Amino acid sequence: MFMRVVKLAIFVAMFMIPIITMAQSNKDTLHFKNRNSIIGEIKSLDKGIVIVETDYSDKDFNIEWEKVKSIKTGTIFLITLTNGLRFNGTIESTGDSSKLLLKGRKAGNGAEETLESKLSEIVYLKGLASDFWSRAYANVDFGLDLTKANNLIQVNGRTKFGYLADKWGLDFSFDALRSMQDSVDATMRFEGNAAYTYYLPKDWLAWASINWLSNTEQALQLRTTAKLGAGKFLIHTNKKYWKALGGLSLNNETFSNETSKRTSLEGFVGSDLNLFDIGDLNLSNSVFVYPSFTEGGRWRSDVKLDVKYDFPKDFYLRVGVTVNYDNRPAEKGKETDYVLSFSVGWEL
């Protein structure tokens, strides 16, 4: 009986050692400039912050990427570089800690290869073994104003979520505002957006989106704008993203208290800037201009500016400004509509 137990223990040990070794080999190691190190699982790197999960802490570690000196991973990542290259593979620092070896294949290409890179050139990481939810992101924020005078009540909310695959991404956003007070008609505003991005070599991208806008200031019952175009990251680093976009836009509008509709073919040029190397602040700004091809002399513009301050536990405070301009609005509408909002939110 004793010998059977010994043989069984030896068999289990021989079976478990490769599994344990494999599990250990899948750990990721980061060495820092202050000579400290951390071993765990790198969950992601985005906007200059690398998130590491360890066995000895209930909380993930959020670490500034610029403080990392060298790295070795067992995890296979989707890697994005500053030049727009998207690569699936592992990362390991060489004897010269500023240099890296990326071992794997280019996204969408089955050929195995080894590339040389630098820590500063890596702007995005995501584990390829991750499930759907770890590739998705979402945030929601809500604001409420109550004023005794005229029983003013104003509610605003914003939701944004998306999903990032190896070569493409989907983004959805919804903004809503409603203001009510005695003896005054309610003020309403709604904006929704769905966008698809396909990433091309050298930081180029193909882009398509549909936008819906309704607001009382410009007498817009509904404006539906479909855009198709291309763009390029002009700056793509761990401190800032900046991309330019351009293409064609089909605009269809219906107006409040009017039976007429308006459809026009437009061009568009746009700029999208995101700054995140300013402590707990994150600043994003987008500007789009739409010159009309079918309505001579008409042009529109949409401008958004958001400043977000991050708190612990993924909560944040957001201050946002949105401005919509149309030099030929509806007969009963105004040329300009703007919203200034303050809200508290939570990010997944």
PDB file of C-alpha atoms in Angstrom, residues 65-217:
ATOM      1  CA  TRP A  65       5.220  53.129 -18.580  1.00  0.00           C
ATOM      2  CA  GLU A  66       8.023  55.685 -18.660  1.00  0.00           C
ATOM      3  CA  LYS A  67       9.290  54.317 -15.308  1.00  0.00           C
ATOM      4  CA  VAL A  68       9.881  50.848 -16.817  1.00  0.00           C
ATOM      5  CA  LYS A  69      13.519  50.035 -17.633  1.00  0.00           C
ATOM      6  CA  SER A  70      13.206  46.514 -19.068  1.00  0.00           C
ATOM      7  CA  ILE A  71      10.554  43.847 -19.674  1.00  0.00           C
ATOM      8  CA  LYS A  72      10.168  40.128 -20.325  1.00  0.00           C
ATOM      9  CA  THR A  73       6.786  38.563 -21.074  1.00  0.00           C
ATOM     10  CA  GLY A  74       5.415  35.069 -21.314  1.00  0.00           C
ATOM     11  CA  THR A  75       2.034  36.427 -22.349  1.00  0.00           C
ATOM     12  CA  ILE A  76       1.307  36.890 -26.053  1.00  0.00           C
ATOM     13  CA  PHE A  77       0.122  40.445 -26.686  1.00  0.00           C
ATOM     14  CA  LEU A  78      -1.457  42.543 -29.364  1.00  0.00           C
ATOM     15  CA  ILE A  79       1.265  45.208 -29.584  1.00  0.00           C
ATOM     16  CA  THR A  80       0.915  48.610 -31.241  1.00  0.00           C
ATOM     17  CA  LEU A  81       3.996  50.715 -31.997  1.00  0.00           C
ATOM     18  CA  THR A  82       4.354  54.440 -32.607  1.00  0.00           C
ATOM     19  CA  ASN A  83       4.795  53.814 -36.345  1.00  0.00           C
ATOM     20  CA  GLY A  84       1.390  52.103 -36.488  1.00  0.00           C
ATOM     21  CA  LEU A  85       2.708  48.531 -36.728  1.00  0.00           C
ATOM     22  CA  ARG A  86       0.405  46.023 -35.014  1.00  0.00           C
ATOM     23  CA  PHE A  87       2.146  42.847 -33.875  1.00  0.00           C
ATOM     24  CA  ASN A  88       1.074  39.669 -32.049  1.00  0.00           C
ATOM     25  CA  GLY A  89       3.803  38.208 -29.874  1.00  0.00           C
ATOM     26  CA  THR A  90       6.018  38.341 -26.776  1.00  0.00           C
ATOM     27  CA  ILE A  91       8.437  41.041 -25.635  1.00  0.00           C
ATOM     28  CA  GLU A  92      11.904  40.706 -24.157  1.00  0.00           C
ATOM     29  CA  SER A  93      14.566  43.302 -23.385  1.00  0.00           C
ATOM     30  CA  THR A  94      18.067  42.642 -24.703  1.00  0.00           C
ATOM     31  CA  GLY A  95      21.407  43.265 -22.998  1.00  0.00           C
ATOM     32  CA  ASP A  96      20.924  46.892 -23.921  1.00  0.00           C
ATOM     33  CA  SER A  97      17.786  47.491 -21.818  1.00  0.00           C
ATOM     34  CA  SER A  98      16.581  50.252 -24.145  1.00  0.00           C
ATOM     35  CA  LYS A  99      16.168  47.691 -26.954  1.00  0.00           C
ATOM     36  CA  LEU A 100      13.446  45.026 -27.228  1.00  0.00           C
ATOM     37  CA  LEU A 101      12.903  41.883 -29.238  1.00  0.00           C
ATOM     38  CA  LEU A 102       9.322  41.278 -30.391  1.00  0.00           C
ATOM     39  CA  LYS A 103       8.808  37.615 -31.272  1.00  0.00           C
ATOM     40  CA  GLY A 104       5.657  36.626 -33.145  1.00  0.00           C
ATOM     41  CA  ARG A 105       3.891  37.802 -36.276  1.00  0.00           C
ATOM     42  CA  LYS A 106       2.392  40.944 -37.713  1.00  0.00           C
ATOM     43  CA  ALA A 107      -1.364  41.191 -37.142  1.00  0.00           C
ATOM     44  CA  GLY A 108      -3.099  39.579 -40.114  1.00  0.00           C
ATOM     45  CA  ASN A 109       0.136  37.899 -41.301  1.00  0.00           C
ATOM     46  CA  GLY A 110       0.973  34.269 -40.497  1.00  0.00           C
ATOM     47  CA  ALA A 111       4.756  34.570 -40.946  1.00  0.00           C
ATOM     48  CA  GLU A 112       6.753  34.231 -37.710  1.00  0.00           C
ATOM     49  CA  GLU A 113       9.496  36.811 -37.258  1.00  0.00           C
ATOM     50  CA  THR A 114      11.539  38.735 -34.705  1.00  0.00           C
ATOM     51  CA  LEU A 115      11.546  42.526 -34.694  1.00  0.00           C
ATOM     52  CA  GLU A 116      13.721  44.988 -32.813  1.00  0.00           C
ATOM     53  CA  SER A 117      12.047  47.895 -31.049  1.00  0.00           C
ATOM     54  CA  LYS A 118      12.277  50.197 -28.014  1.00  0.00           C
ATOM     55  CA  LEU A 119      10.183  50.624 -24.866  1.00  0.00           C
ATOM     56  CA  SER A 120       9.264  54.167 -25.881  1.00  0.00           C
ATOM     57  CA  GLU A 121       7.879  52.883 -29.206  1.00  0.00           C
ATOM     58  CA  ILE A 122       5.254  50.635 -27.569  1.00  0.00           C
ATOM     59  CA  VAL A 123       1.992  52.556 -27.098  1.00  0.00           C
ATOM     60  CA  TYR A 124      -0.533  49.745 -26.601  1.00  0.00           C
ATOM     61  CA  LEU A 125      -0.610  46.190 -25.196  1.00  0.00           C
ATOM     62  CA  LYS A 126      -3.494  43.750 -24.741  1.00  0.00           C
ATOM     63  CA  GLY A 127      -3.232  40.036 -23.973  1.00  0.00           C
ATOM     64  CA  LEU A 128      -4.508  37.974 -26.907  1.00  0.00           C
ATOM     65  CA  ALA A 129      -5.789  35.268 -24.568  1.00  0.00           C
ATOM     66  CA  SER A 130      -8.124  37.814 -22.993  1.00  0.00           C
ATOM     67  CA  ASP A 131     -11.868  37.294 -23.234  1.00  0.00           C
ATOM     68  CA  PHE A 132     -14.434  39.594 -24.807  1.00  0.00           C
ATOM     69  CA  TRP A 133     -14.873  41.816 -21.755  1.00  0.00           C
ATOM     70  CA  SER A 134     -11.157  42.461 -21.312  1.00  0.00           C
ATOM     71  CA  ARG A 135     -11.037  43.751 -24.904  1.00  0.00           C
ATOM     72  CA  ALA A 136     -14.059  45.950 -24.309  1.00  0.00           C
ATOM     73  CA  TYR A 137     -14.186  49.271 -22.484  1.00  0.00           C
ATOM     74  CA  ALA A 138     -16.985  51.437 -21.150  1.00  0.00           C
ATOM     75  CA  ASN A 139     -17.682  54.521 -19.088  1.00  0.00           C
ATOM     76  CA  VAL A 140     -20.830  56.251 -17.930  1.00  0.00           C
ATOM     77  CA  ASP A 141     -21.337  59.601 -16.202  1.00  0.00           C
ATOM     78  CA  PHE A 142     -24.328  61.485 -14.876  1.00  0.00           C
ATOM     79  CA  GLY A 143     -25.071  65.064 -13.816  1.00  0.00           C
ATOM     80  CA  LEU A 144     -28.062  66.665 -12.070  1.00  0.00           C
ATOM     81  CA  ASP A 145     -28.869  70.339 -11.340  1.00  0.00           C
ATOM     82  CA  LEU A 146     -31.797  71.381  -9.108  1.00  0.00           C
ATOM     83  CA  THR A 147     -32.715  75.046  -8.617  1.00  0.00           C
ATOM     84  CA  LYS A 148     -35.584  76.339  -6.475  1.00  0.00           C
ATOM     85  CA  ALA A 149     -36.136  79.348  -8.747  1.00  0.00           C
ATOM     86  CA  ASN A 150     -38.723  78.367 -11.381  1.00  0.00           C
ATOM     87  CA  ASN A 151     -38.290  74.701 -10.273  1.00  0.00           C
ATOM     88  CA  LEU A 152     -35.395  74.270 -12.684  1.00  0.00           C
ATOM     89  CA  ILE A 153     -34.333  70.644 -13.190  1.00  0.00           C
ATOM     90  CA  GLN A 154     -31.518  69.726 -15.576  1.00  0.00           C
ATOM     91  CA  VAL A 155     -30.310  66.190 -16.166  1.00  0.00           C
ATOM     92  CA  ASN A 156     -27.393  65.157 -18.363  1.00  0.00           C
ATOM     93  CA  GLY A 157     -25.817  61.785 -19.029  1.00  0.00           C
ATOM     94  CA  ARG A 158     -23.107  60.303 -21.196  1.00  0.00           C
ATOM     95  CA  THR A 159     -22.217  56.724 -22.081  1.00  0.00           C
ATOM     96  CA  LYS A 160     -19.347  55.404 -24.164  1.00  0.00           C
ATOM     97  CA  PHE A 161     -18.332  51.829 -24.879  1.00  0.00           C
ATOM     98  CA  GLY A 162     -16.336  49.957 -27.491  1.00  0.00           C
ATOM     99  CA  TYR A 163     -14.358  46.892 -28.493  1.00  0.00           C
ATOM    100  CA  LEU A 164     -10.854  46.541 -29.933  1.00  0.00           C
ATOM    101  CA  ALA A 165      -9.836  43.541 -32.073  1.00  0.00           C
ATOM    102  CA  ASP A 166      -6.442  42.874 -33.685  1.00  0.00           C
ATOM    103  CA  LYS A 167      -7.077  45.003 -36.786  1.00  0.00           C
ATOM    104  CA  TRP A 168     -10.309  46.890 -36.122  1.00  0.00           C
ATOM    105  CA  GLY A 169     -12.309  48.665 -33.443  1.00  0.00           C
ATOM    106  CA  LEU A 170     -15.924  49.600 -32.732  1.00  0.00           C
ATOM    107  CA  ASP A 171     -16.974  52.666 -30.707  1.00  0.00           C
ATOM    108  CA  PHE A 172     -20.418  53.753 -29.523  1.00  0.00           C
ATOM    109  CA  SER A 173     -21.386  56.873 -27.581  1.00  0.00           C
ATOM    110  CA  PHE A 174     -24.629  58.477 -26.388  1.00  0.00           C
ATOM    111  CA  ASP A 175     -25.085  61.943 -24.848  1.00  0.00           C
ATOM    112  CA  ALA A 176     -28.401  63.250 -23.544  1.00  0.00           C
ATOM    113  CA  LEU A 177     -29.572  66.429 -21.829  1.00  0.00           C
ATOM    114  CA  ARG A 178     -33.025  67.521 -20.667  1.00  0.00           C
ATOM    115  CA  SER A 179     -33.880  70.786 -18.914  1.00  0.00           C
ATOM    116  CA  MET A 180     -37.313  71.620 -17.446  1.00  0.00           C
ATOM    117  CA  GLN A 181     -38.623  74.658 -15.565  1.00  0.00           C
ATOM    118  CA  ASP A 182     -41.933  76.402 -14.870  1.00  0.00           C
ATOM    119  CA  SER A 183     -43.575  78.390 -17.727  1.00  0.00           C
ATOM    120  CA  VAL A 184     -40.826  77.448 -20.211  1.00  0.00           C
ATOM    121  CA  ASP A 185     -40.819  74.735 -22.866  1.00  0.00           C
ATOM    122  CA  ALA A 186     -38.510  71.838 -22.086  1.00  0.00           C
ATOM    123  CA  THR A 187     -35.047  71.929 -23.650  1.00  0.00           C
ATOM    124  CA  MET A 188     -33.802  68.630 -25.021  1.00  0.00           C
ATOM    125  CA  ARG A 189     -30.665  67.445 -26.710  1.00  0.00           C
ATOM    126  CA  PHE A 190     -29.588  63.965 -27.793  1.00  0.00           C
ATOM    127  CA  GLU A 191     -26.503  62.826 -29.680  1.00  0.00           C
ATOM    128  CA  GLY A 192     -25.484  59.283 -30.596  1.00  0.00           C
ATOM    129  CA  ASN A 193     -22.544  57.971 -32.563  1.00  0.00           C
ATOM    130  CA  ALA A 194     -21.382  54.597 -33.916  1.00  0.00           C
ATOM    131  CA  ALA A 195     -17.949  54.309 -35.533  1.00  0.00           C
ATOM    132  CA  TYR A 196     -15.903  51.535 -37.141  1.00  0.00           C
ATOM    133  CA  THR A 197     -12.123  51.832 -37.564  1.00  0.00           C
ATOM    134  CA  TYR A 198      -9.908  49.502 -39.591  1.00  0.00           C
ATOM    135  CA  TYR A 199      -6.208  49.938 -38.852  1.00  0.00           C
ATOM    136  CA  LEU A 200      -3.830  50.016 -41.799  1.00  0.00           C
ATOM    137  CA  PRO A 201      -0.001  49.942 -41.943  1.00  0.00           C
ATOM    138  CA  LYS A 202       2.076  52.998 -40.978  1.00  0.00           C
ATOM    139  CA  ASP A 203      -0.657  54.425 -38.710  1.00  0.00           C
ATOM    140  CA  TRP A 204      -3.193  54.925 -41.503  1.00  0.00           C
ATOM    141  CA  LEU A 205      -6.801  53.934 -40.925  1.00  0.00           C
ATOM    142  CA  ALA A 206     -10.107  53.526 -42.753  1.00  0.00           C
ATOM    143  CA  TRP A 207     -13.064  54.967 -40.912  1.00  0.00           C
ATOM    144  CA  ALA A 208     -16.875  54.912 -41.120  1.00  0.00           C
ATOM    145  CA  SER A 209     -19.408  56.390 -38.712  1.00  0.00           C
ATOM    146  CA  ILE A 210     -23.065  57.313 -38.254  1.00  0.00           C
ATOM    147  CA  ASN A 211     -24.064  60.228 -36.051  1.00  0.00           C
ATOM    148  CA  TRP A 212     -27.523  61.237 -34.789  1.00  0.00           C
ATOM    149  CA  LEU A 213     -28.268  64.688 -33.351  1.00  0.00           C
ATOM    150  CA  SER A 214     -31.464  66.246 -32.051  1.00  0.00           C
ATOM    151  CA  ASN A 215     -31.656  69.604 -30.281  1.00  0.00           C
ATOM    152  CA  THR A 216     -34.274  72.262 -29.682  1.00  0.00           C
ATOM    153  CA  GLU A 217     -31.941  75.275 -30.072  1.00  0.00           C
TER     154      GLU A 217
END
